[in-house]
mmCIF file with all atom_site columns, C-alpha atoms in Angstrom:
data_model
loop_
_atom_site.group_PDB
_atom_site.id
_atom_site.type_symbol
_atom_site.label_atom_id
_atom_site.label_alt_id
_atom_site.label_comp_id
_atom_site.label_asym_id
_atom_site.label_entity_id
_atom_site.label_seq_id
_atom_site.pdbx_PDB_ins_code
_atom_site.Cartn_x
_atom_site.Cartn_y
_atom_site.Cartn_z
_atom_site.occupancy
_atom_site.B_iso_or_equiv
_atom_site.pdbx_formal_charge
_atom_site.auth_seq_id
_atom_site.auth_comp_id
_atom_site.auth_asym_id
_atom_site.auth_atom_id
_atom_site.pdbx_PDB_model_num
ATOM 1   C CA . UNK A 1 1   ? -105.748 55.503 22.847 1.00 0.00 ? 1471 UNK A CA 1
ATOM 2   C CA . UNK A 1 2   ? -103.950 52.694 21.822 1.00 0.00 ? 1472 UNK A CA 1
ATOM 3   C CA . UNK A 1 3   ? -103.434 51.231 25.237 1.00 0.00 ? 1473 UNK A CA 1
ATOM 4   C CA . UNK A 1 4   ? -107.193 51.599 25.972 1.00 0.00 ? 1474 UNK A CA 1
ATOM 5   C CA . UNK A 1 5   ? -107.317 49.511 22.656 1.00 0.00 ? 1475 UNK A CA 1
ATOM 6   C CA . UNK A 1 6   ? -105.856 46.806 23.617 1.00 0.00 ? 1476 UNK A CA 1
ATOM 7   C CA . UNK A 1 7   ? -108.019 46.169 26.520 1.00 0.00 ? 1477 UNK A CA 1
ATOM 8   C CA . UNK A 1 8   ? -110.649 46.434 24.225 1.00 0.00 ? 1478 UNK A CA 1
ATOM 9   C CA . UNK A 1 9   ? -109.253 43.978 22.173 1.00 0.00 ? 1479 UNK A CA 1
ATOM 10  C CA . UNK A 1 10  ? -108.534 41.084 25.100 1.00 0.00 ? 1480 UNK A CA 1
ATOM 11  C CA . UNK A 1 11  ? -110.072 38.536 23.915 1.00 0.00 ? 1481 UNK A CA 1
ATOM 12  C CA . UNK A 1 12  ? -109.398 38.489 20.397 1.00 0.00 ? 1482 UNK A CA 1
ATOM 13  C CA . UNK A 1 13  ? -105.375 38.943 21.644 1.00 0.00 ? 1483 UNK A CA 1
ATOM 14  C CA . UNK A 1 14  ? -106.224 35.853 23.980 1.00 0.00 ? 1484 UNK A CA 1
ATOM 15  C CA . UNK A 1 15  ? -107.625 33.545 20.636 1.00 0.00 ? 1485 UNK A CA 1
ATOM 16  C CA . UNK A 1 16  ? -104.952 34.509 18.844 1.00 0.00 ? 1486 UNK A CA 1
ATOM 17  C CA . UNK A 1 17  ? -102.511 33.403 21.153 1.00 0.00 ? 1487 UNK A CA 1
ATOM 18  C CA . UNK A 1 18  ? -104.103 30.541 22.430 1.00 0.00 ? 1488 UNK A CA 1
ATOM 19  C CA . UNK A 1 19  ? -105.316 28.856 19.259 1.00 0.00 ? 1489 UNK A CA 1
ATOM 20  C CA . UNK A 1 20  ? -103.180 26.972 17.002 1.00 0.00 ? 1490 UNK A CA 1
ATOM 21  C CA . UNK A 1 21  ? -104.949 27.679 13.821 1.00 0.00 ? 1491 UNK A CA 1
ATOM 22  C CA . UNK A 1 22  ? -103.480 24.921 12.109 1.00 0.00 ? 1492 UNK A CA 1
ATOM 23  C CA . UNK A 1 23  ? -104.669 22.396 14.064 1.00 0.00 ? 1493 UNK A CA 1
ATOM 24  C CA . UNK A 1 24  ? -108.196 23.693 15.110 1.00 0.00 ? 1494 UNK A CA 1
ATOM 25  C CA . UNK A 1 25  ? -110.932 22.529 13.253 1.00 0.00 ? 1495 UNK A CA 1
ATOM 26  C CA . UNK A 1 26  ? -113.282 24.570 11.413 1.00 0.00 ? 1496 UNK A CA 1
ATOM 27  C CA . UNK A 1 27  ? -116.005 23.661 13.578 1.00 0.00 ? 1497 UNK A CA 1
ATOM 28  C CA . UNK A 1 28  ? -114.012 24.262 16.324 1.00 0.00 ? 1498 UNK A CA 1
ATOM 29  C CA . UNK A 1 29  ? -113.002 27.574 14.794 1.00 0.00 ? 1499 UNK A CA 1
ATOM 30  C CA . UNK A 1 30  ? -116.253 29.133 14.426 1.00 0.00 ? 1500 UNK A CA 1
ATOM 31  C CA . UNK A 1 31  ? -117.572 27.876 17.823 1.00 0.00 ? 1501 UNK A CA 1
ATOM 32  C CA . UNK A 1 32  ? -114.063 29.553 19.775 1.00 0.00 ? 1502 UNK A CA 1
ATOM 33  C CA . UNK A 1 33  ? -114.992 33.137 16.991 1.00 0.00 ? 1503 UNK A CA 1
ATOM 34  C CA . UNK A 1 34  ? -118.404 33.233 18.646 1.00 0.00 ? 1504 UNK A CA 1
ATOM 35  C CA . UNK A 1 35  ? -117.437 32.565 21.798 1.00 0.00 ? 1505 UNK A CA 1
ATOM 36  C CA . UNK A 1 36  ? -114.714 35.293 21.665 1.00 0.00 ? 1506 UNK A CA 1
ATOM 37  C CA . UNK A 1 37  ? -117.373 37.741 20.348 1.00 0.00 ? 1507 UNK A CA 1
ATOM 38  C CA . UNK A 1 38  ? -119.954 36.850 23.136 1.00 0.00 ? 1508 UNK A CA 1
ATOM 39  C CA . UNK A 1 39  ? -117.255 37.572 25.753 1.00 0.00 ? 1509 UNK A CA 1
ATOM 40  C CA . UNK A 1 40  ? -116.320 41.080 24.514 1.00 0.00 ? 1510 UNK A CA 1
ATOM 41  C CA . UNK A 1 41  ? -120.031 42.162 24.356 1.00 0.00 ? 1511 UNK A CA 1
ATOM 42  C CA . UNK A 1 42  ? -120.076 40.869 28.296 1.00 0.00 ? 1512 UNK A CA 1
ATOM 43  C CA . UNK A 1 43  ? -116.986 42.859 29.306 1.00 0.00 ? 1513 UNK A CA 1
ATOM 44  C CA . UNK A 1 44  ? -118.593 46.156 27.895 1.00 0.00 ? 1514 UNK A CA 1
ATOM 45  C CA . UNK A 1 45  ? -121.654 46.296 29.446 1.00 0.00 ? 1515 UNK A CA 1
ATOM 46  C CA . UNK A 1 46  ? -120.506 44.960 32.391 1.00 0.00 ? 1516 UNK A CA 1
ATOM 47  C CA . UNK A 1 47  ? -119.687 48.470 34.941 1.00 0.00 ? 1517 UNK A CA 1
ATOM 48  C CA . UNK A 1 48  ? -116.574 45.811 36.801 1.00 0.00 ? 1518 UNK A CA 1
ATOM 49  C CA . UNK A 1 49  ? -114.644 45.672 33.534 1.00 0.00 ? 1519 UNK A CA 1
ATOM 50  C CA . UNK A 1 50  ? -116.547 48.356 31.269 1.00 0.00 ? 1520 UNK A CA 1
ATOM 51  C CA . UNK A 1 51  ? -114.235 51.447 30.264 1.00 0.00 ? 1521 UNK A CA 1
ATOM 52  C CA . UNK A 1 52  ? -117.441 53.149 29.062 1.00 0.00 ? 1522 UNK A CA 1
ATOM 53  C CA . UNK A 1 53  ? -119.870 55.206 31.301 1.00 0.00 ? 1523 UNK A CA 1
ATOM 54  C CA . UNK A 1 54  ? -123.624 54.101 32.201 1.00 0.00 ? 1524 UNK A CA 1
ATOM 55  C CA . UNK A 1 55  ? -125.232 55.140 29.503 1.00 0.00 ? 1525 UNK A CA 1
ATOM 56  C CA . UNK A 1 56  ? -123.629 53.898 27.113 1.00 0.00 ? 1526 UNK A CA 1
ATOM 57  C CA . UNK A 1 57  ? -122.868 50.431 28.300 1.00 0.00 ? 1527 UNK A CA 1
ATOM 58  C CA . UNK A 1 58  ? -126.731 50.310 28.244 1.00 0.00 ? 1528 UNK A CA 1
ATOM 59  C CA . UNK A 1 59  ? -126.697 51.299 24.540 1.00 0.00 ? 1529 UNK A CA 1
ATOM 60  C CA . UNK A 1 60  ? -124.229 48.523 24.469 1.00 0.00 ? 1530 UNK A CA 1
ATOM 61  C CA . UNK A 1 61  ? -126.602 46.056 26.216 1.00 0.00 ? 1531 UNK A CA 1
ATOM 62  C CA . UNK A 1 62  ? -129.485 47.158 24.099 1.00 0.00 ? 1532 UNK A CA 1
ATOM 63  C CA . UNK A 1 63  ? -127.791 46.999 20.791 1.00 0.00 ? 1533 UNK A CA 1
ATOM 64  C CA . UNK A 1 64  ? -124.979 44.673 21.465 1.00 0.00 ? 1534 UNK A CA 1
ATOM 65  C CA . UNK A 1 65  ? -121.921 44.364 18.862 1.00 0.00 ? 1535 UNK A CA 1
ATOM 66  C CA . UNK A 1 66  ? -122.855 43.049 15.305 1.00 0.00 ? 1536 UNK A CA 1
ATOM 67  C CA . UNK A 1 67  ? -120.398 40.745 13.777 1.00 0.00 ? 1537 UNK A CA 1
ATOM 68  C CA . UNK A 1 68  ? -120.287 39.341 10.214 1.00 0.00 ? 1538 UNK A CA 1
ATOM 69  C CA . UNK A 1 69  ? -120.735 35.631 10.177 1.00 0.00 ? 1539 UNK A CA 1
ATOM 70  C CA . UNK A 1 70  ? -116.995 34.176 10.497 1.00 0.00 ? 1540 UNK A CA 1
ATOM 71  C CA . UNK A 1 71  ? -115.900 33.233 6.712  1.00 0.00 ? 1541 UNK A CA 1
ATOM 72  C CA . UNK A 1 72  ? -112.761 31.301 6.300  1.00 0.00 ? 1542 UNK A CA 1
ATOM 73  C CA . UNK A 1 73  ? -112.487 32.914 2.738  1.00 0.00 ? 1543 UNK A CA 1
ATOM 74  C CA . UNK A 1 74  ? -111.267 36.079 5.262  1.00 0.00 ? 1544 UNK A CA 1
ATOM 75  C CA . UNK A 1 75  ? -108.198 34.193 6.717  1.00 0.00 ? 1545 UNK A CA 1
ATOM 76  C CA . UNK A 1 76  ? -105.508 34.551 4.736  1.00 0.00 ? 1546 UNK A CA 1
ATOM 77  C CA . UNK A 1 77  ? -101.440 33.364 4.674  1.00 0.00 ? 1547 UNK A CA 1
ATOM 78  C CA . UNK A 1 78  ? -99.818  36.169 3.807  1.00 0.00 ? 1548 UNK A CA 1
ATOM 79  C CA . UNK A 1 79  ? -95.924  37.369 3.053  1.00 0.00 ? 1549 UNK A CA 1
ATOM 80  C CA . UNK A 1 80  ? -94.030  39.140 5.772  1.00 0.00 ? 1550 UNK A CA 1
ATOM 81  C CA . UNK A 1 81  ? -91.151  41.725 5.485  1.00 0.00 ? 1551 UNK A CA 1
ATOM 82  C CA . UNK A 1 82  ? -89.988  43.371 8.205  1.00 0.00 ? 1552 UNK A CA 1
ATOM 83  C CA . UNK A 1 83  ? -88.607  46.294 7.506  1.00 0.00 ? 1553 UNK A CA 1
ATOM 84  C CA . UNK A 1 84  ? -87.980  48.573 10.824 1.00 0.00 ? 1554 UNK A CA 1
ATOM 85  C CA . UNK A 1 85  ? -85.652  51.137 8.642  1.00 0.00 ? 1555 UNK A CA 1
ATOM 86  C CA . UNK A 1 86  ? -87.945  54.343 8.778  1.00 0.00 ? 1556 UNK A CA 1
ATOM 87  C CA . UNK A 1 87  ? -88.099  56.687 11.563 1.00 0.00 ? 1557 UNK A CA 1
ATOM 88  C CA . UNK A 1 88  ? -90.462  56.862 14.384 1.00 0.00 ? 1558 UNK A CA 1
ATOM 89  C CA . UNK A 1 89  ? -93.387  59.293 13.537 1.00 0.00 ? 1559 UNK A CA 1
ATOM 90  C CA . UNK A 1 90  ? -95.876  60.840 15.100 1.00 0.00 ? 1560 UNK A CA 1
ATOM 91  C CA . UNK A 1 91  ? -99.649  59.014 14.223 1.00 0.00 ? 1561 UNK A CA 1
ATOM 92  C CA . UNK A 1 92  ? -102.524 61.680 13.581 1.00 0.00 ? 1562 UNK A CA 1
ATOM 93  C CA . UNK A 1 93  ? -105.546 60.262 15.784 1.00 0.00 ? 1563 UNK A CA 1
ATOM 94  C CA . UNK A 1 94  ? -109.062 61.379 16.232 1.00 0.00 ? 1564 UNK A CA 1
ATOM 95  C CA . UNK A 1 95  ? -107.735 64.284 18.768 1.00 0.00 ? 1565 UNK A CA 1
ATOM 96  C CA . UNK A 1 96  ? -104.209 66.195 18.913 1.00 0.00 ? 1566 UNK A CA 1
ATOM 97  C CA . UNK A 1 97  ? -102.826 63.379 20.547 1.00 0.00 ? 1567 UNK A CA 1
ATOM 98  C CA . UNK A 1 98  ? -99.796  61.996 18.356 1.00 0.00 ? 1568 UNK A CA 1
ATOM 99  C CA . UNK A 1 99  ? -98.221  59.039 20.237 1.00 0.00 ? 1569 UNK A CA 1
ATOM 100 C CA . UNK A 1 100 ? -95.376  57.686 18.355 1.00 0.00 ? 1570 UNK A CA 1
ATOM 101 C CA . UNK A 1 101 ? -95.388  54.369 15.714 1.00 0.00 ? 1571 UNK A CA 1
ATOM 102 C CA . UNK A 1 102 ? -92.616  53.412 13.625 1.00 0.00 ? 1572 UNK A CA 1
ATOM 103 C CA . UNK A 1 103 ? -93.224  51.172 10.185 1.00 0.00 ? 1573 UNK A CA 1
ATOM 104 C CA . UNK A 1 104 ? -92.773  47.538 11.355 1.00 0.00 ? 1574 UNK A CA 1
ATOM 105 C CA . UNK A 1 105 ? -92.776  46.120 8.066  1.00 0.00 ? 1575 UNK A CA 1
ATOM 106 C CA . UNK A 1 106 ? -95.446  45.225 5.457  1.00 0.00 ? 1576 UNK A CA 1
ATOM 107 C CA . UNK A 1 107 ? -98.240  41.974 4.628  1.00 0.00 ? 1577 UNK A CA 1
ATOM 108 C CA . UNK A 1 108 ? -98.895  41.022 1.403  1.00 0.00 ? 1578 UNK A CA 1
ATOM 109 C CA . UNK A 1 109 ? -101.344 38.953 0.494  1.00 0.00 ? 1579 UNK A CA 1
ATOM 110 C CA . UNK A 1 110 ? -104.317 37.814 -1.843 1.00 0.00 ? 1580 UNK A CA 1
ATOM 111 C CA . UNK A 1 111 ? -108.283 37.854 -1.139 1.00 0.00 ? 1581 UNK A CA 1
ATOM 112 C CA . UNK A 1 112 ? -110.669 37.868 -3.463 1.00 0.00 ? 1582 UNK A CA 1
ATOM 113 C CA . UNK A 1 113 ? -108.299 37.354 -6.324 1.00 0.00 ? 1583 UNK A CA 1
ATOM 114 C CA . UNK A 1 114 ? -107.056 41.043 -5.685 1.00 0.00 ? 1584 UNK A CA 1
ATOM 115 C CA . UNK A 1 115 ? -103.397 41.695 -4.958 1.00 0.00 ? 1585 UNK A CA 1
ATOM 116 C CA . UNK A 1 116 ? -103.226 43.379 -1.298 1.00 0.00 ? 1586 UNK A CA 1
ATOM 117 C CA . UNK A 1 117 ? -100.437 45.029 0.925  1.00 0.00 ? 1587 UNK A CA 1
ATOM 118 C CA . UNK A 1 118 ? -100.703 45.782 4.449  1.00 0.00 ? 1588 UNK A CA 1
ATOM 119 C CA . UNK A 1 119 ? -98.659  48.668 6.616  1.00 0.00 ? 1589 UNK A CA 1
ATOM 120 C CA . UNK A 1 120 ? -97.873  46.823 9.300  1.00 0.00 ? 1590 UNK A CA 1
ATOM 121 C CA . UNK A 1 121 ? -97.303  49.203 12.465 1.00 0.00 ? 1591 UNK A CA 1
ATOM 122 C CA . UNK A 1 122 ? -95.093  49.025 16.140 1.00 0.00 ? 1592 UNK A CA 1
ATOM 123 C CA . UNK A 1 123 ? -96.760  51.140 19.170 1.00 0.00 ? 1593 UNK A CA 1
ATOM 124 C CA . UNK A 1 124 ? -93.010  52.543 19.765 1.00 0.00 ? 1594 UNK A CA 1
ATOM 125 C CA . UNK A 1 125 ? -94.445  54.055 23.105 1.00 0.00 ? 1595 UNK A CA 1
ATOM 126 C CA . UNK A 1 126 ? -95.439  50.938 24.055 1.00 0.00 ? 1596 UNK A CA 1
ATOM 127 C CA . UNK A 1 127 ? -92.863  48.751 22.900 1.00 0.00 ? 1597 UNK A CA 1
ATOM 128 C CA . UNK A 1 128 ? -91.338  47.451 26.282 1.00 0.00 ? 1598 UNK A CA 1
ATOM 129 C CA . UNK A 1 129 ? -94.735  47.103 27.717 1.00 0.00 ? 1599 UNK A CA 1
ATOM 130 C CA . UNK A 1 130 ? -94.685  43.568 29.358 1.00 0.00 ? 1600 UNK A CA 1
ATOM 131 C CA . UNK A 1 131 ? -98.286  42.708 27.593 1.00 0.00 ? 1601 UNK A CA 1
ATOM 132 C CA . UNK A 1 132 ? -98.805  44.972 24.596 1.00 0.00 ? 1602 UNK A CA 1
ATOM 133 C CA . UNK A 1 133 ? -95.155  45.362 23.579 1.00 0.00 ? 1603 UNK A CA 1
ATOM 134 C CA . UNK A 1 134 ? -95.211  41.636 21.454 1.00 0.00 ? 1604 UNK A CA 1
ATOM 135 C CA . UNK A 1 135 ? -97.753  43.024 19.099 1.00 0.00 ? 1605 UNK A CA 1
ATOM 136 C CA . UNK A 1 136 ? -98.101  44.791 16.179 1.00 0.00 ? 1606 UNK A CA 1
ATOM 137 C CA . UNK A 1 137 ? -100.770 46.861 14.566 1.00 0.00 ? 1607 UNK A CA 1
ATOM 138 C CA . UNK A 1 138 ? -102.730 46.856 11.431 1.00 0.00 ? 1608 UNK A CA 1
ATOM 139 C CA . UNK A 1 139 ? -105.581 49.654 10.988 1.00 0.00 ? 1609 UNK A CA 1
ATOM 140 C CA . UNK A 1 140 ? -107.028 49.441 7.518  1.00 0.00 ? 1610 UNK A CA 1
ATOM 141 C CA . UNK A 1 141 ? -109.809 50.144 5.105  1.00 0.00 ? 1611 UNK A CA 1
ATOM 142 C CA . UNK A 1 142 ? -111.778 48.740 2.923  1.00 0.00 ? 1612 UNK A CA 1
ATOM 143 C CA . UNK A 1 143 ? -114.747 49.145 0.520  1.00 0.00 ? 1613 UNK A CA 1
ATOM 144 C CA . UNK A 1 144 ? -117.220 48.310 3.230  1.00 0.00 ? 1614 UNK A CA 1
ATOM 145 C CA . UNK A 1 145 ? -116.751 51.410 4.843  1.00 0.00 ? 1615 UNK A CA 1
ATOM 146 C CA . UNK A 1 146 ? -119.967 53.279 4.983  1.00 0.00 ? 1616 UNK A CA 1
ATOM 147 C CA . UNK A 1 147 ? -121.475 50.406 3.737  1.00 0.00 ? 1617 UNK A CA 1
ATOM 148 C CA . UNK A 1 148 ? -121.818 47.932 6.346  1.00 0.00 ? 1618 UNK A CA 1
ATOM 149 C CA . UNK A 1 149 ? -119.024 49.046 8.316  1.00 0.00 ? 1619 UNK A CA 1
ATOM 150 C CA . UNK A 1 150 ? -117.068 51.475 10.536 1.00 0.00 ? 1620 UNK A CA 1
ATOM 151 C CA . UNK A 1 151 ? -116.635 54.598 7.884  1.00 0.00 ? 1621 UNK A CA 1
ATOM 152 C CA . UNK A 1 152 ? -112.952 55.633 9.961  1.00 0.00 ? 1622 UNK A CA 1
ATOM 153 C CA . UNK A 1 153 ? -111.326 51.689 9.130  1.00 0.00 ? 1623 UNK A CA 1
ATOM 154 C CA . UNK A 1 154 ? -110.978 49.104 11.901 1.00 0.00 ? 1624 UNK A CA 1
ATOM 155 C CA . UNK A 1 155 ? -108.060 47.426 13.446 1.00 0.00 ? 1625 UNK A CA 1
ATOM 156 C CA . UNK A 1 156 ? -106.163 44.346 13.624 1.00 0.00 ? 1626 UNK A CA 1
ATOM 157 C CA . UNK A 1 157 ? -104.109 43.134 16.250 1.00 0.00 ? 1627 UNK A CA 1
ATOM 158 C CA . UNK A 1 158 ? -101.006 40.670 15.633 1.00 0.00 ? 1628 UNK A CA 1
ATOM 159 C CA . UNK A 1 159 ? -98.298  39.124 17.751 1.00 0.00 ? 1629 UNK A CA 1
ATOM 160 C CA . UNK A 1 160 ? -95.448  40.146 16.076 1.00 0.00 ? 1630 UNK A CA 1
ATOM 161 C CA . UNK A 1 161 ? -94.173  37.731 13.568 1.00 0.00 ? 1631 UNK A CA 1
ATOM 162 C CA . UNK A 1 162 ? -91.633  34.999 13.996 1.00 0.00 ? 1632 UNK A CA 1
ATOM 163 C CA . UNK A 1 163 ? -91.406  33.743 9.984  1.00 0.00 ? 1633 UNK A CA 1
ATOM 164 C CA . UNK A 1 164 ? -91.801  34.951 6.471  1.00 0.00 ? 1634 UNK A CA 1
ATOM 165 C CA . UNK A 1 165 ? -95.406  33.835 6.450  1.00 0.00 ? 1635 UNK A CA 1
ATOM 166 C CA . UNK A 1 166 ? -98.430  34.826 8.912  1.00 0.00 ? 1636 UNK A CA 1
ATOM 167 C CA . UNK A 1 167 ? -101.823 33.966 9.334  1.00 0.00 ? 1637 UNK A CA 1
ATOM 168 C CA . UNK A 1 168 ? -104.346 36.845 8.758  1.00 0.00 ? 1638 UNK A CA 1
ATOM 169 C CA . UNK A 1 169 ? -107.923 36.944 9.684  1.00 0.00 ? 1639 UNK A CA 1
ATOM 170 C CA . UNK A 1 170 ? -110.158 39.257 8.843  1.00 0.00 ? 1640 UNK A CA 1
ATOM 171 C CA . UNK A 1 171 ? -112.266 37.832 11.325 1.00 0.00 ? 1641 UNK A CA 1
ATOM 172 C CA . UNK A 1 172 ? -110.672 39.318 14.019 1.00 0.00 ? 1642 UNK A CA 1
ATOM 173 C CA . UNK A 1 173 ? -111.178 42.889 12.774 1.00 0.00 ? 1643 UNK A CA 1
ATOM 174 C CA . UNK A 1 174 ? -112.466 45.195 15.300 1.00 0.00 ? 1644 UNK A CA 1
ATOM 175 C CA . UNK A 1 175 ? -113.802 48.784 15.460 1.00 0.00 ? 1645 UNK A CA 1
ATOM 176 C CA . UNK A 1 176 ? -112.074 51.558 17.517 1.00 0.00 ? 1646 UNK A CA 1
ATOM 177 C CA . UNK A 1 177 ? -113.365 53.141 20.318 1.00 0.00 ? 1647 UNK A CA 1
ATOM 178 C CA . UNK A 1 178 ? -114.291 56.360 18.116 1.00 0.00 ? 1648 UNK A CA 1
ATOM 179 C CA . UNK A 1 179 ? -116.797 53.528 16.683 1.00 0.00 ? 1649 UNK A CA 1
ATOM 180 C CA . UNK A 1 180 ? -118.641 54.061 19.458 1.00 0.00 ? 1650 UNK A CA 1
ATOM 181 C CA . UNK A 1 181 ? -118.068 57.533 20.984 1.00 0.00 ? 1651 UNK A CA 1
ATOM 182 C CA . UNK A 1 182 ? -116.399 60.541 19.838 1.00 0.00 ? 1652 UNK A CA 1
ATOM 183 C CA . UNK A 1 183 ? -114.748 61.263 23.409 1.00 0.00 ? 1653 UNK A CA 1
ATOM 184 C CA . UNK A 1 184 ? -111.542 58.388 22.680 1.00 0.00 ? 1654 UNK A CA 1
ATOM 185 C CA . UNK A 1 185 ? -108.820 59.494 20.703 1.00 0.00 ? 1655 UNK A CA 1
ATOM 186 C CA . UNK A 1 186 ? -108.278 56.805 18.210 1.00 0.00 ? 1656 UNK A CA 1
ATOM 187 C CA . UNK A 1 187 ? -105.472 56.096 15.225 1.00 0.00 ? 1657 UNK A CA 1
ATOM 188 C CA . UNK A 1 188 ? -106.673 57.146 11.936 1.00 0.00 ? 1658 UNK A CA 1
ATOM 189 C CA . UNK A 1 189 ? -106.049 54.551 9.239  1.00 0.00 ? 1659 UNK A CA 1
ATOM 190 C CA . UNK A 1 190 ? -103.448 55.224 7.170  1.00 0.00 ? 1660 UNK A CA 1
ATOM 191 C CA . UNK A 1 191 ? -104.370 56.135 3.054  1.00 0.00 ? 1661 UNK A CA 1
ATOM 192 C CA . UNK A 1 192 ? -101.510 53.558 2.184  1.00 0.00 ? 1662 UNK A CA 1
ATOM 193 C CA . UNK A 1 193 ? -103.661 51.184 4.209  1.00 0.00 ? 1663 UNK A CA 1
ATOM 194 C CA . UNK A 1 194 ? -106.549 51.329 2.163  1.00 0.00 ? 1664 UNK A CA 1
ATOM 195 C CA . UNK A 1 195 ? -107.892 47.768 0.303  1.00 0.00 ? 1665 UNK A CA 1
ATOM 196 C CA . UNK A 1 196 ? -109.632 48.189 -3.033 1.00 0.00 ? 1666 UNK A CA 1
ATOM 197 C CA . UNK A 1 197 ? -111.795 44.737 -2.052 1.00 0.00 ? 1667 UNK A CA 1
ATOM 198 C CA . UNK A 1 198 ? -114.455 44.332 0.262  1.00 0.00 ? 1668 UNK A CA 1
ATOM 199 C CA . UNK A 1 199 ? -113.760 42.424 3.728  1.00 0.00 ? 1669 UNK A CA 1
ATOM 200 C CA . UNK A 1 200 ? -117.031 41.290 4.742  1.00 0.00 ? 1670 UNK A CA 1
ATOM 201 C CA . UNK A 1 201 ? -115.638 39.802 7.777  1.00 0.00 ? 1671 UNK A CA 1
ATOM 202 C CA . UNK A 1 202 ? -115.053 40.954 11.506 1.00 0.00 ? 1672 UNK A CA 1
ATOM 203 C CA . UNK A 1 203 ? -116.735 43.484 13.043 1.00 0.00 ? 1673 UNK A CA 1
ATOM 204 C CA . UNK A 1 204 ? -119.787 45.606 11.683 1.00 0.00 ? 1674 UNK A CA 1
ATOM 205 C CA . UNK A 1 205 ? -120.612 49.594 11.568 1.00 0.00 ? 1675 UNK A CA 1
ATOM 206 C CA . UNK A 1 206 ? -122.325 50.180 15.497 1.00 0.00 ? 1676 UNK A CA 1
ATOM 207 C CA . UNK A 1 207 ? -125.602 51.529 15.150 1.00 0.00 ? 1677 UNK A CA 1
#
């Protein structure tokens, strides 16, 4: 569920709101990325903040997320249009549950000298929520899929954007709950939404 999500997601929504990337520096960066990441594994296994029963926040404490290294190759400026001009639809998830999403507009970009374009989609249900209604969403997929990573896609979260130019960072890529257990209902990615280039950045396949 997409709300559930976003709790999921806290801290990465707290770095990216609370960072100036152009200022940090790399050190900087890398330390606040595995800091973030350290946090998150914390607030699942812990049964006061955990959304996820006994045993399996004990899978999660014996396991423990697995990250890719952060790579700043994976943090990319890319082109914004917004573009708000389709209707709301209905996004298949993991279950029957359809909440609504409207296109918010679309990222292009380059990585790994390969011409990419992102979907970029609004939680319409959620829009006037007074937390999750400044943010946008970006499920995608990529050729690491079954190899490395999640095989359904993973997610990025982004404040919605002010300019004609965003920063976007793979880094900050995170699985969905269905990553983990088939009992959430999650978003499925999108076809349009699919990369032909391999993000080796963010987070890995659970296992």
């Amino acid at each position: 569920m997409m709300l559930t999500k976003f709790l999921m997601a806290f801290f990465v929504i707290y770095f990216l709101t609370a960072c100036n990337y152009n200022s940090i520096s790399e050190e900087d960066y890398f330390d606040q990325i595995n800091h973030d990441r350290m946090l998150k594994n914390e607030e699942i296994t812990d049964s006061a903040t955990s959304r996820f029963n006994e045993e399996e926040r004990k899978a999660f404490s014996q396991r423990g997320l697995q990250y890719f290294p952060p790579d700043l190759s994976y943090r990319v400026i890319a082109d914004f249009t917004l573009d708000t001009s389709n209707p709301v639809f209905q996004m298949p998830t993991t279950t029957d549950r359809k909440p609504n999403y409207r296109i918010y507009g679309y990222l292009d970009f380059e990585i790994k000298d390969t011409a990419c374009r992102l979907v970029v989609f609004q939680n319409y249900d959620a829009r006037n929520h007074p937390e999750h209604g400044n943010y946008v969403f970006i499920p995608f997929k990529d050729n690491t899929n079954e190899f490395g990573t999640y095989g359904g896609g993973r997610y990025i979260d982004l404040e919605m954007p002010q300019s004609e130019t965003v920063l976007l960072d793979f880094n900050l890529a995170y699985n969905p709950y269905c990553a983990y257990s088939s009992r959430w209902s999650c978003p499925l990615v999108p076809a349009v939404n699919t990369l032909e280039v391999a993000i080796f950045a963010g987070e890995k396949e659970y296992k």
